[in-house]
CSV table of C-alpha atoms and ligand atoms in Angstrom, one decimal:
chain,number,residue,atom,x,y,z
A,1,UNK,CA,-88.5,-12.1,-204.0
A,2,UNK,CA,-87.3,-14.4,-201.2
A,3,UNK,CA,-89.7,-15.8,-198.4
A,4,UNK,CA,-89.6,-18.5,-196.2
A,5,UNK,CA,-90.9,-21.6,-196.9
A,6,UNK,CA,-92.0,-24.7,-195.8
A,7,UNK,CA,-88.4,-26.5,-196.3
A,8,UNK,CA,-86.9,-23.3,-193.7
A,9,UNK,CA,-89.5,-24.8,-190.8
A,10,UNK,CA,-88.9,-26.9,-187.8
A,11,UNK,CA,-92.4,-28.4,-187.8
A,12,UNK,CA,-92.4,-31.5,-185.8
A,13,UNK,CA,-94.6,-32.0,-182.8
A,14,UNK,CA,-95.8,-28.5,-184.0
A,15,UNK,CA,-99.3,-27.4,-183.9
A,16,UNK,CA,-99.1,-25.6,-187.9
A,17,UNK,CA,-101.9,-23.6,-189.1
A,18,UNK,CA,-101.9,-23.9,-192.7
A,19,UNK,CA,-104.7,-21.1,-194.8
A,20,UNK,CA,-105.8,-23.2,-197.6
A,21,UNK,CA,-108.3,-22.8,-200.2
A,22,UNK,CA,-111.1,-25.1,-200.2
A,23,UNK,CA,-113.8,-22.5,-201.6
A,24,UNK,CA,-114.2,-25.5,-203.4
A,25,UNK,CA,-117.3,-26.4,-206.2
A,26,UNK,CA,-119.9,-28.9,-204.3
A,27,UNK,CA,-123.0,-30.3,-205.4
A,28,UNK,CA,-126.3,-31.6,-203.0
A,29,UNK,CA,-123.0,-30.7,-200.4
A,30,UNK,CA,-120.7,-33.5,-201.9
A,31,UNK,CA,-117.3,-31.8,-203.1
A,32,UNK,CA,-117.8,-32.1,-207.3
A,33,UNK,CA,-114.2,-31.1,-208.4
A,34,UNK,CA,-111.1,-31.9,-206.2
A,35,UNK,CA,-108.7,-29.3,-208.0
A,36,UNK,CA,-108.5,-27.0,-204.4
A,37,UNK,CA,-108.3,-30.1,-202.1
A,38,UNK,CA,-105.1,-31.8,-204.5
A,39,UNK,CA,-103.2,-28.6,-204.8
A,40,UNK,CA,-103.2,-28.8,-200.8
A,41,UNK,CA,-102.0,-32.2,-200.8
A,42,UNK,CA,-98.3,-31.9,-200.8
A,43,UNK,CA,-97.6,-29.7,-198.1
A,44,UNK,CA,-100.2,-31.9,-196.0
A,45,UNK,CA,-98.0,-34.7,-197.2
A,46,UNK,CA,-95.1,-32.9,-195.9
A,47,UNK,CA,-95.9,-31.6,-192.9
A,48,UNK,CA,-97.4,-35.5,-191.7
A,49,UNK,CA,-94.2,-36.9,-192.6
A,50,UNK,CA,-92.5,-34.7,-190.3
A,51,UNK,CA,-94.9,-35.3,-187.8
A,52,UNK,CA,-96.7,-31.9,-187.4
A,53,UNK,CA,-100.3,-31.1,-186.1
A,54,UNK,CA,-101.9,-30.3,-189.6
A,55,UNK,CA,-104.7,-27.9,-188.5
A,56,UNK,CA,-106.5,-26.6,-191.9
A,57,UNK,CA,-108.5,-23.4,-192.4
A,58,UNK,CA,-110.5,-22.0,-195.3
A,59,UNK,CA,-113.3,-20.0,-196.0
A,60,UNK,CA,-116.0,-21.4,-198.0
A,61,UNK,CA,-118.5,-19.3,-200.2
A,62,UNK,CA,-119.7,-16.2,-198.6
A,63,UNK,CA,-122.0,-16.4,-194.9
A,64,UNK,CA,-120.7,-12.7,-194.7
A,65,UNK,CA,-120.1,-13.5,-191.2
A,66,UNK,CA,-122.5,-15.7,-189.9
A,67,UNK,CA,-123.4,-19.5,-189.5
A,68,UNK,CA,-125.2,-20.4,-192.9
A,69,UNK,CA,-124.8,-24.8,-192.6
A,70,UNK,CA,-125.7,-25.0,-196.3
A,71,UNK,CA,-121.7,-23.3,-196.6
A,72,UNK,CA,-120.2,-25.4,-193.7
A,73,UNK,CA,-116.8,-27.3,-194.6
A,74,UNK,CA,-117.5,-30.5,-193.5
A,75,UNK,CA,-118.1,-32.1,-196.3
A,76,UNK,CA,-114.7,-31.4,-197.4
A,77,UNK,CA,-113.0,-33.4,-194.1
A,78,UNK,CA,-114.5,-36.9,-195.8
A,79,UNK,CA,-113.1,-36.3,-199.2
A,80,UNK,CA,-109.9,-34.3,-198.2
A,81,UNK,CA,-109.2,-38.0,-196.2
A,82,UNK,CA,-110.0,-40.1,-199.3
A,83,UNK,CA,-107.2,-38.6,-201.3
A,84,UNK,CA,-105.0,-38.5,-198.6
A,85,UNK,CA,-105.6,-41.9,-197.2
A,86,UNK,CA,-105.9,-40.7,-193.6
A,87,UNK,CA,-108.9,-39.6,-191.4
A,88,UNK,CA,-109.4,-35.8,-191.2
A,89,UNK,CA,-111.3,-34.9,-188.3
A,90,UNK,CA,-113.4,-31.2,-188.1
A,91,UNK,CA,-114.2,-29.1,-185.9
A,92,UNK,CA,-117.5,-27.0,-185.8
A,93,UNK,CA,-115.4,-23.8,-185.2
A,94,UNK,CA,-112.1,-22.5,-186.4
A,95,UNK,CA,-111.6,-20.7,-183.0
A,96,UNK,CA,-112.9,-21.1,-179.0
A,97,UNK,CA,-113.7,-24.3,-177.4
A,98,UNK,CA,-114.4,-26.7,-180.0
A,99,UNK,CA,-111.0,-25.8,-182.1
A,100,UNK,CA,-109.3,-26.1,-178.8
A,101,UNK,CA,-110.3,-29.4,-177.7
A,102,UNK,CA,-110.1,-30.9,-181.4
A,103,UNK,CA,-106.2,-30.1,-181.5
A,104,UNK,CA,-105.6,-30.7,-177.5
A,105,UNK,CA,-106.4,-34.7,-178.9
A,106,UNK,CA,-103.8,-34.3,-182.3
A,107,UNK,CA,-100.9,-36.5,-182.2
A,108,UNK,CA,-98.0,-35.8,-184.4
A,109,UNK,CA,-99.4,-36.5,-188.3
A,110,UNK,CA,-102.9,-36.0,-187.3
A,111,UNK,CA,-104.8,-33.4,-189.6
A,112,UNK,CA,-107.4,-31.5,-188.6
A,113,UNK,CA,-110.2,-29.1,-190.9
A,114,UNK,CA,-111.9,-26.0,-189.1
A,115,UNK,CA,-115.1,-24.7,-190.1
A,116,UNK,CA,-115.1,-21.8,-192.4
A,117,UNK,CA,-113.5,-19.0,-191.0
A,118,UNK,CA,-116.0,-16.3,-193.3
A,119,UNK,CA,-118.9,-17.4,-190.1
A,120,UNK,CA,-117.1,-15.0,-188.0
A,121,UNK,CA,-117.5,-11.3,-189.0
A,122,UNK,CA,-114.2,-10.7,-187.8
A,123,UNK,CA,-112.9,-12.3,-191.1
A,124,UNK,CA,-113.0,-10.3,-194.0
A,125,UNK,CA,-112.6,-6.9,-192.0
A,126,UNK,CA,-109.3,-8.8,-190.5
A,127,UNK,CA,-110.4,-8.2,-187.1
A,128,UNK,CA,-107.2,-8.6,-184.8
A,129,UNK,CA,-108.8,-9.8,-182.0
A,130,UNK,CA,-109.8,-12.6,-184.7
A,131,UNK,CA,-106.5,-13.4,-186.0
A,132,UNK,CA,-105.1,-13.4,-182.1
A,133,UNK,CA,-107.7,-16.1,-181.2
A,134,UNK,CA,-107.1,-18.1,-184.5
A,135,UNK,CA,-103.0,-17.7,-183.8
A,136,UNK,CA,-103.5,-19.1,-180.3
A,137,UNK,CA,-104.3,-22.3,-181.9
A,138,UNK,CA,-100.6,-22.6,-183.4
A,139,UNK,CA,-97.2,-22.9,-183.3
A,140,UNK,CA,-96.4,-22.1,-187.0
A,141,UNK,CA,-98.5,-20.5,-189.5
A,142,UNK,CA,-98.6,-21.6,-193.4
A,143,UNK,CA,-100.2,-19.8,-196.0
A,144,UNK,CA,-100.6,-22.7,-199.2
A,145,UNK,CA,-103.4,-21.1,-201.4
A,146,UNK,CA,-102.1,-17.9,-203.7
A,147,UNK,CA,-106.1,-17.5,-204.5
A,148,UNK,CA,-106.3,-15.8,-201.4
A,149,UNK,CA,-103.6,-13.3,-201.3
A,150,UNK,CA,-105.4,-10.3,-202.7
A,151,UNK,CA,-107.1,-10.4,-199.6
A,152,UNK,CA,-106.3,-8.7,-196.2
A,153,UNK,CA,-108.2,-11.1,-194.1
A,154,UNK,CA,-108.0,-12.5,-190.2
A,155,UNK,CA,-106.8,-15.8,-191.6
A,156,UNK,CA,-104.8,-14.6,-194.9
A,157,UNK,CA,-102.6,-11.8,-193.3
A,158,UNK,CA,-103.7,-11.1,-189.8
A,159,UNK,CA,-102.6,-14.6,-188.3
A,160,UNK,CA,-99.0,-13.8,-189.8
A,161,UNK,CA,-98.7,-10.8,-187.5
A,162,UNK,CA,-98.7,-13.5,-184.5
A,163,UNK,CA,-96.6,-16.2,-185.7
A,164,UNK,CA,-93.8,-17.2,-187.5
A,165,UNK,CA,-94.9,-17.6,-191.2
A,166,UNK,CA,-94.1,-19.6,-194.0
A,167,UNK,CA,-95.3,-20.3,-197.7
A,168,UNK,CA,-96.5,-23.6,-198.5
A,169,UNK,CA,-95.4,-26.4,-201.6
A,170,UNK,CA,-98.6,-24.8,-203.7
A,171,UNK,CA,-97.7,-21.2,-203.0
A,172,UNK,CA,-94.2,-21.6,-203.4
A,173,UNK,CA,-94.6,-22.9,-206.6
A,174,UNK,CA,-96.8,-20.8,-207.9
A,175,UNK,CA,-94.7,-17.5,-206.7
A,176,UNK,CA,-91.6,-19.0,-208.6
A,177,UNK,CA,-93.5,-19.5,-211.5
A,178,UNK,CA,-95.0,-16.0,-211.5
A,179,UNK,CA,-91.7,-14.7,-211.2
A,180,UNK,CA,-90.4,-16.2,-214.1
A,181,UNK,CA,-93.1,-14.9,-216.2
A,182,UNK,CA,-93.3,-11.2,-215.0
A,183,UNK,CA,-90.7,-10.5,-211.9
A,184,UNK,CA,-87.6,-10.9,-213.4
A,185,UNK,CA,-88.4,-12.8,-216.9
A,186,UNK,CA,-86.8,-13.7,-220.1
A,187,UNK,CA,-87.4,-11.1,-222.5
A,188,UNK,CA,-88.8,-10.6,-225.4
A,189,UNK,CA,-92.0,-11.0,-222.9
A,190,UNK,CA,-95.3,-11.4,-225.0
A,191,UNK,CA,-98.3,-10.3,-223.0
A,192,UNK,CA,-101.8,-11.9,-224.3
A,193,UNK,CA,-105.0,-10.0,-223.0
A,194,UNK,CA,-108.2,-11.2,-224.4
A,195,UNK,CA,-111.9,-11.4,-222.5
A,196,UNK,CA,-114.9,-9.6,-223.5
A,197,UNK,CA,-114.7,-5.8,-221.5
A,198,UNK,CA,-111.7,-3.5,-221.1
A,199,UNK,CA,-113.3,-1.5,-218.6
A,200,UNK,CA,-112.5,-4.9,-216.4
A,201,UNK,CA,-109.0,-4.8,-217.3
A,202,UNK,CA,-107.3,-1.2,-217.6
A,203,UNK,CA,-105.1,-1.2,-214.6
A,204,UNK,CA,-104.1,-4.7,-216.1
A,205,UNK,CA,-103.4,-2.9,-219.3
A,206,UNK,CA,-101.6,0.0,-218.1
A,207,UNK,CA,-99.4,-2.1,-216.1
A,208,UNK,CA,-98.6,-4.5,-219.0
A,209,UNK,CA,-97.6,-2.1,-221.9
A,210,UNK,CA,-94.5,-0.8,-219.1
A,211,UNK,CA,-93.3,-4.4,-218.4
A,212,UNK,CA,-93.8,-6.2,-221.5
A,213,UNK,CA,-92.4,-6.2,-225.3
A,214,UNK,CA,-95.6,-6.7,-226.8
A,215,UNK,CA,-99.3,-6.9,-226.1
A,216,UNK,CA,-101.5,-9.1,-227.7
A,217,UNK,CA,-105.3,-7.2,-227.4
A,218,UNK,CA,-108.0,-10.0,-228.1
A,219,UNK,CA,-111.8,-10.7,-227.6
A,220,UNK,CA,-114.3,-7.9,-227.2
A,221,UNK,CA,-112.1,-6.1,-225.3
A,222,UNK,CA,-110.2,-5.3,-228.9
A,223,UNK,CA,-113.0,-4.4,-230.3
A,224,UNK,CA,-113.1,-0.7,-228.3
A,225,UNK,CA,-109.2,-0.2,-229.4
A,226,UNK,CA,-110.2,-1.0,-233.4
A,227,UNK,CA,-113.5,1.5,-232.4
A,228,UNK,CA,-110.6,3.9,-230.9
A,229,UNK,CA,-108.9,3.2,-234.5
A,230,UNK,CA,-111.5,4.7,-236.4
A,231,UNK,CA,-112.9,1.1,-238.1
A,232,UNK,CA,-116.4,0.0,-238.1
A,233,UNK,CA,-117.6,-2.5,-235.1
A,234,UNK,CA,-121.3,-3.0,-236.1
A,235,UNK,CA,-123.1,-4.8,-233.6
A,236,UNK,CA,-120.2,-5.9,-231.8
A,237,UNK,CA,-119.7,-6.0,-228.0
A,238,UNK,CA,-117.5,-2.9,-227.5
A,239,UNK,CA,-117.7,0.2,-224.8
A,240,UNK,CA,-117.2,2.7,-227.0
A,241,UNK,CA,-116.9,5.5,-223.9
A,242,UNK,CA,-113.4,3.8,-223.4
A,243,UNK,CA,-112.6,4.9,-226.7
A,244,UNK,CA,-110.2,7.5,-224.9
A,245,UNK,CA,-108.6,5.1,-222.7
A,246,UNK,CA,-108.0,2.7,-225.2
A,247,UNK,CA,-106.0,5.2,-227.3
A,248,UNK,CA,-104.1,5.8,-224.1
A,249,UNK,CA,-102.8,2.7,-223.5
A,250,UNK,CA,-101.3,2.6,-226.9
A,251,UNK,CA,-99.7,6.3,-226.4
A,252,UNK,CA,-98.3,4.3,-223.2
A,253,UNK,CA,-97.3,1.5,-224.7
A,254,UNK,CA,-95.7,3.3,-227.9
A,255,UNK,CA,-93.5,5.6,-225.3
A,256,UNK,CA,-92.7,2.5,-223.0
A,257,UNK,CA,-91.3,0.7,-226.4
A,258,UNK,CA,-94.2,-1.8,-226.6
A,259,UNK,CA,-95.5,-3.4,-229.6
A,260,UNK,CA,-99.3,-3.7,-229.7
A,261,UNK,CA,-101.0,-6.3,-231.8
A,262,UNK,CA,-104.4,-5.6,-232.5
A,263,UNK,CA,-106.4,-8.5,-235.2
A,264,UNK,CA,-106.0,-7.5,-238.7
A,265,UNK,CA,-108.7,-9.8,-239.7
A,266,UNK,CA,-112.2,-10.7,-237.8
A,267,UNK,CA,-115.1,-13.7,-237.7
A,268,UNK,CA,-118.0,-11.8,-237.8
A,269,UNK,CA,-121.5,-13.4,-237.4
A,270,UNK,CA,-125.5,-11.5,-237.0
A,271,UNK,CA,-126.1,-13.6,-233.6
A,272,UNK,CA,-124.4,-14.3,-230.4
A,273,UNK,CA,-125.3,-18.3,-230.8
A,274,UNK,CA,-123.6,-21.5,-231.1
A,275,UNK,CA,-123.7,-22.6,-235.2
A,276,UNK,CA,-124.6,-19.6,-236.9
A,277,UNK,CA,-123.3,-18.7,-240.0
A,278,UNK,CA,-120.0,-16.6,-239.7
A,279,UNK,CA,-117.6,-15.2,-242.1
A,280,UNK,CA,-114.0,-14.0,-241.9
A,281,UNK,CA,-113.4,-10.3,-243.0
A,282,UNK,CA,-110.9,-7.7,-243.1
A,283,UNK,CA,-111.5,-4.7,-240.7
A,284,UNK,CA,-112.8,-2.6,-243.1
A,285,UNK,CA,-115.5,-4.9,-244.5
A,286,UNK,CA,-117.5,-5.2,-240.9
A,287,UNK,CA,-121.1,-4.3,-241.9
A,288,UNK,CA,-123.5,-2.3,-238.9
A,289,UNK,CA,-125.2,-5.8,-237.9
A,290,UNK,CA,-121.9,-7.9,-237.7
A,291,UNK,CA,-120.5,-8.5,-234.4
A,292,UNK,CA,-116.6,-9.4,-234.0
A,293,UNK,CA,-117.0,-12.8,-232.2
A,294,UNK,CA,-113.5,-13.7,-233.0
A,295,UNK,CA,-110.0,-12.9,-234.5
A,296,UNK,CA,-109.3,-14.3,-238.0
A,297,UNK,CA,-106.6,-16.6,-239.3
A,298,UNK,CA,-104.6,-13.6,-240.3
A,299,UNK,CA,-104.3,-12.2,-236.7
A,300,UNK,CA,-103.4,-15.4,-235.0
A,301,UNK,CA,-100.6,-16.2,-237.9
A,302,UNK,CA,-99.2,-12.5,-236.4
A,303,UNK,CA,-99.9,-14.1,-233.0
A,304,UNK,CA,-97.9,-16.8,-234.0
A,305,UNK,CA,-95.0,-14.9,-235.6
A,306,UNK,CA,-95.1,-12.5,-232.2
A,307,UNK,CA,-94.8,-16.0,-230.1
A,308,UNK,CA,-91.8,-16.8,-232.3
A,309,UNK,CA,-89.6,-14.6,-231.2
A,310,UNK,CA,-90.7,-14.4,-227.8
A,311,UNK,CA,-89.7,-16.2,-224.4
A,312,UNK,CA,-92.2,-15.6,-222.3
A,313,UNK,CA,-95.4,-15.6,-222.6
A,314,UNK,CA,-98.2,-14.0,-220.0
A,315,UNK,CA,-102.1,-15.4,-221.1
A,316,UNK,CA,-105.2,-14.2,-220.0
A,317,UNK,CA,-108.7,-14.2,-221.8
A,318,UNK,CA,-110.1,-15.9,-224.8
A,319,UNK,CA,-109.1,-14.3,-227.9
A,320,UNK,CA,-112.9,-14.6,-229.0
A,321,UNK,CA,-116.4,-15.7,-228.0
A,322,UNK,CA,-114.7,-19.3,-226.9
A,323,UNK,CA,-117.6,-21.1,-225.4
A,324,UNK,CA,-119.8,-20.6,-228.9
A,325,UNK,CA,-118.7,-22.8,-231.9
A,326,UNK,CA,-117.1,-21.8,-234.2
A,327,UNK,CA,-115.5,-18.7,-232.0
A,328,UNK,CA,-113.3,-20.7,-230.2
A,329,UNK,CA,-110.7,-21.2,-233.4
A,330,UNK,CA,-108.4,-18.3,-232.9
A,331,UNK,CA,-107.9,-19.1,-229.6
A,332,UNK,CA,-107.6,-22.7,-229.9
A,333,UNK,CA,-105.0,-22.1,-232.2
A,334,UNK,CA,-102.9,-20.2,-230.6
A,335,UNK,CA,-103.4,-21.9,-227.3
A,336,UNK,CA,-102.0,-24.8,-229.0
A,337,UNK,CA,-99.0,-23.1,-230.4
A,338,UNK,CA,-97.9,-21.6,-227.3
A,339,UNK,CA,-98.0,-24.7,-225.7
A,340,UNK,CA,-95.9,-26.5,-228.1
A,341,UNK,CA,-93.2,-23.7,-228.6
A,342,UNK,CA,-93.3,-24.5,-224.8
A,343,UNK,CA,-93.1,-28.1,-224.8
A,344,UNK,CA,-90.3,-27.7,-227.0
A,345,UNK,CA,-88.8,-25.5,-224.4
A,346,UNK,CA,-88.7,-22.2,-226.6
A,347,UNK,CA,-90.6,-20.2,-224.5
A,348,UNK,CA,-92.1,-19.7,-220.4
A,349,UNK,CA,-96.0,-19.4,-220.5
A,350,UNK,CA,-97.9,-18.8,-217.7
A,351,UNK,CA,-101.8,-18.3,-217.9
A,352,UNK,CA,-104.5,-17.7,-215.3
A,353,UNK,CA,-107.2,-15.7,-214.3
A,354,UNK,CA,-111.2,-15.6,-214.9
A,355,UNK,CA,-112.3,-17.7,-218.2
A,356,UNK,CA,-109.3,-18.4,-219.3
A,357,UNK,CA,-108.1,-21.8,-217.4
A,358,UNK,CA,-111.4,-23.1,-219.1
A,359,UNK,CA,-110.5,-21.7,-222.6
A,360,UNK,CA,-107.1,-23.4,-222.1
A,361,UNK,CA,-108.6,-26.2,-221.0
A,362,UNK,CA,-111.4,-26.3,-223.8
A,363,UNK,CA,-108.5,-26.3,-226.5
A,364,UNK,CA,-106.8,-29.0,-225.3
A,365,UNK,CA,-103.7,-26.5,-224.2
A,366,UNK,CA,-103.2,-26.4,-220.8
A,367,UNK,CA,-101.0,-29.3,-220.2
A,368,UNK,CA,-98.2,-27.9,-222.8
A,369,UNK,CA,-98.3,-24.5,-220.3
A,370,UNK,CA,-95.5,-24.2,-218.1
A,371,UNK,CA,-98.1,-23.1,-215.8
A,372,UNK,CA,-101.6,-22.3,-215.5
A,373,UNK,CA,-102.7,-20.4,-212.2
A,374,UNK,CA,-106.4,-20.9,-210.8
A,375,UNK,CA,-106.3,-18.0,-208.9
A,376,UNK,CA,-108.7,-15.3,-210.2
A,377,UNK,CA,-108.2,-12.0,-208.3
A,378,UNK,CA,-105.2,-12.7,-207.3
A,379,UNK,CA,-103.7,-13.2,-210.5
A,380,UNK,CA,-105.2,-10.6,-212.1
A,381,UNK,CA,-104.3,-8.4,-209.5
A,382,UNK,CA,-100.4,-9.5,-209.6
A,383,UNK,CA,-101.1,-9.1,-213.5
A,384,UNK,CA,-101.7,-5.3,-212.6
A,385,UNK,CA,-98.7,-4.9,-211.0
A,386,UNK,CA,-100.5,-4.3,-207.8
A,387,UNK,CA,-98.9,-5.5,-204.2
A,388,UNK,CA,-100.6,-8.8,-202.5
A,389,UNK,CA,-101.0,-8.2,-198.7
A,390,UNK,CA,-101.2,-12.7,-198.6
A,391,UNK,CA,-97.2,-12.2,-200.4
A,392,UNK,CA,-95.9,-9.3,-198.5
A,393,UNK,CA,-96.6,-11.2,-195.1
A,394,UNK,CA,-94.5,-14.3,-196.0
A,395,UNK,CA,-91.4,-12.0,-197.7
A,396,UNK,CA,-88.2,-12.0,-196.3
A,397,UNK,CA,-87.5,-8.3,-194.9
B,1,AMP,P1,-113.1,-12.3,-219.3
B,1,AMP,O1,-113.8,-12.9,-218.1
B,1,AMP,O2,-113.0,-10.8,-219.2
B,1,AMP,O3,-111.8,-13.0,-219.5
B,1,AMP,O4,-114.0,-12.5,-220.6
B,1,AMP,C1,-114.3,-13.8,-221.0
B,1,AMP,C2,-115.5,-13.7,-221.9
B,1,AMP,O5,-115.3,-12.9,-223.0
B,1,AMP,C3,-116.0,-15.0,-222.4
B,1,AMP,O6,-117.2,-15.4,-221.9
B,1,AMP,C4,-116.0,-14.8,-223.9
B,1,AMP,O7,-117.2,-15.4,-224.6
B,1,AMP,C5,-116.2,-13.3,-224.0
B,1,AMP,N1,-115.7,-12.8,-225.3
B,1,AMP,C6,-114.5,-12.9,-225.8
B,1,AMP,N2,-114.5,-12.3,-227.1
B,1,AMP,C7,-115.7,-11.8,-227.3
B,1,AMP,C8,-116.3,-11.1,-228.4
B,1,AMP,N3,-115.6,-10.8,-229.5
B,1,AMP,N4,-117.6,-10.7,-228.2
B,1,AMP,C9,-118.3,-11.0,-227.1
B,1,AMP,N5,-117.8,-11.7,-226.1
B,1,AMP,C10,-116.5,-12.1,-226.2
């Protein structure tokens, strides 16, 4: 997957639109985590030191097109400068008259944050007549935030139709990474799918069991394939509709040459709560008021023997009810493998997507990860195989 990148630019004295993500979490409208605004920081960096025009646009929450000031960026121009250690000046608009005469006073190095782009309705239905106004502002355009890819939007894709486009430090990165783990990747690839509902993930599914080796089912989500099995569930979350779809992913993944692990042993407890008391149990001794809230020490030592002998490994969801003690066990302890078979550079792991950069986080995994993504949608939807219009723009034809 070639595209150009940052490095292929001429940038200096160039007015460069660079699509970030600062959809960032703020409290009493003070920014309260800085994740968003750091990952940003290195093509800033870059693009000072080669003295650009840095002009910055995001969206922020969700104004669906109009001017809401509780979800206006500025708040993020003050602490965007702290951790770059130069001023950021805004502009009340990220197009017309007060974008214009904001950059018409940028000197080379100078960075600049619109307002949120999402105030215009033009936005999200990628209204050309928005992009064109937004491109007029540029020389260059940068996209630096792979959270925003699954989306066909003015400033995602519709900018790139205008002007020469590149992919930033961040999105560079992540897009190598990703294509370790499931473009062209090391085999045996291990695929490891937990969360609570498969009706959120079947294109996710069906997509896996053709690219991977083996698929790791976990969380509630495994409890409609056990239900699909034939073995008791109880109480347990588990959408027992999907029975049918659940039996055809593992007709998919047996013809495709996939190997699906499924827990041989379960945590059962009477109440979804923090403390209660639990057991461990085979499948077959699940009584009608247990729910599954977690795979058993039996499962994750086949997790473990499965993460053996692969080399790479693809994460998303908690193997079990992670944010209720003790439920988080199972996928503590495999987190924690994984990342030292990858520490001890056995295998590539790459994680992302919904709950499960906290669930890394939680077990004290994520740093041994060769990487985690914090995009969401966008790495689910890559998970499913599915084209990003924010990736297509910035590829090489
Ligand atoms: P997802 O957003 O699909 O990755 O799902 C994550 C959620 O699934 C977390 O809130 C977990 O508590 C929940 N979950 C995982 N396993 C179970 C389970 N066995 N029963 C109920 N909820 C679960």
């Amino acid at each position: 997957m070639a595209f150009r990148t940052l490095n292929d630019a001429d940038v200096e004295g160039k007015r460069v639109l660079v699509r970030v993500d600062f959809n960032v979490p703020m409290k009493e409208r003070v920014v309260s985590d800085d994740t968003r605004l750091r990952s940003a920081l290195p093509t800033i960096q870059d693009l000072q030191i080669r003295g650009a025009k840095v002009i910055l646009l995001s969206h922020f929450d969700r104004p669906k097109g109009e001017r809401v000031a509780s979800m206006s960026l500025a708040p993020v121009a003050p602490a965007l400068g702290k951790l770059l250690g130069s001023k950021v000046t805004f502009a009340n608009d990220c197009v017309g008259a007060p974008a214009q005469s904001a950059i018409a006073a940028m000197g080379p190095g100078d960075v600049l944050l619109l307002e949120n782009t999402r105030f215009h309705p033009g936005e999200q239905k990628n209204d050309p007549a928005l992009a064109r106004r937004m491109a007029d502002l540029g020389d260059l355009f940068m996209l630096d935030a792979f959270s925003v890819t699954h989306r066909a939007h003015a400033s995602t894709t519709g900018i790139a139709h205008y002007l020469p486009s590149y992919a930033g430090k961040a999105m560079a990165r992540e897009l190598e990474h990703l294509q370790k783990a499931l473009g062209e990747p090391r085999h045996p690839v291990l695929a490891v799918v937990g969360g609570a509902k498969v009706s959120t993930k079947i294109d996710l599914l069906q997509n896996l069991v053709e690219e991977v080796d083996m698929l790791c089912v976990g969380g509630g989500m495994a409890n409609t394939f056990l239900h699909a099995l034939g073995k008791p569930v109880g109480a347990s979350l588990c959408e027992k509709d999907l029975a049918f779809t659940a039996n055809a992913i593992m007709a998919a993944a047996k013809t495709a040459g996939c190997q699906v692990l499924l827990p041989i042993d379960v945590v059962v407890a009477q109440k979804f709560e923090a403390g209660v008391s639990s057991r461990t149990c085979s499948l077959d001794e699940v009584g009608d008021k247990d729910m599954i809230l977690d795979a058993g020490p039996k499962s994750v030592a086949v997790l473990k023997t499965a993460m053996d002998t692969a080399r790479t490994v693809i994460w998303n969801g908690p193997l079990g009810a992670f944010e209720l003690s003790p439920f988080a066990a199972a996928t503590d302890a495999a987190a924690l493998y994984c990342a030292d078979l990858t520490r001890a550079g056995k295998l590539v792991s790459v994680a992302g997507g919904g709950d499960t950069v906290s669930a890394l986080n939680k077990a004290g995994a994520a740093d041994g990860f060769s990487f985690i993504s914090t995009a969401g949608g966008a790495f689910l939807q890559w998970m499913e195989g599915k084209a990003l219009p924010g990736v297509d723009v910035l590829k090489i034809k």
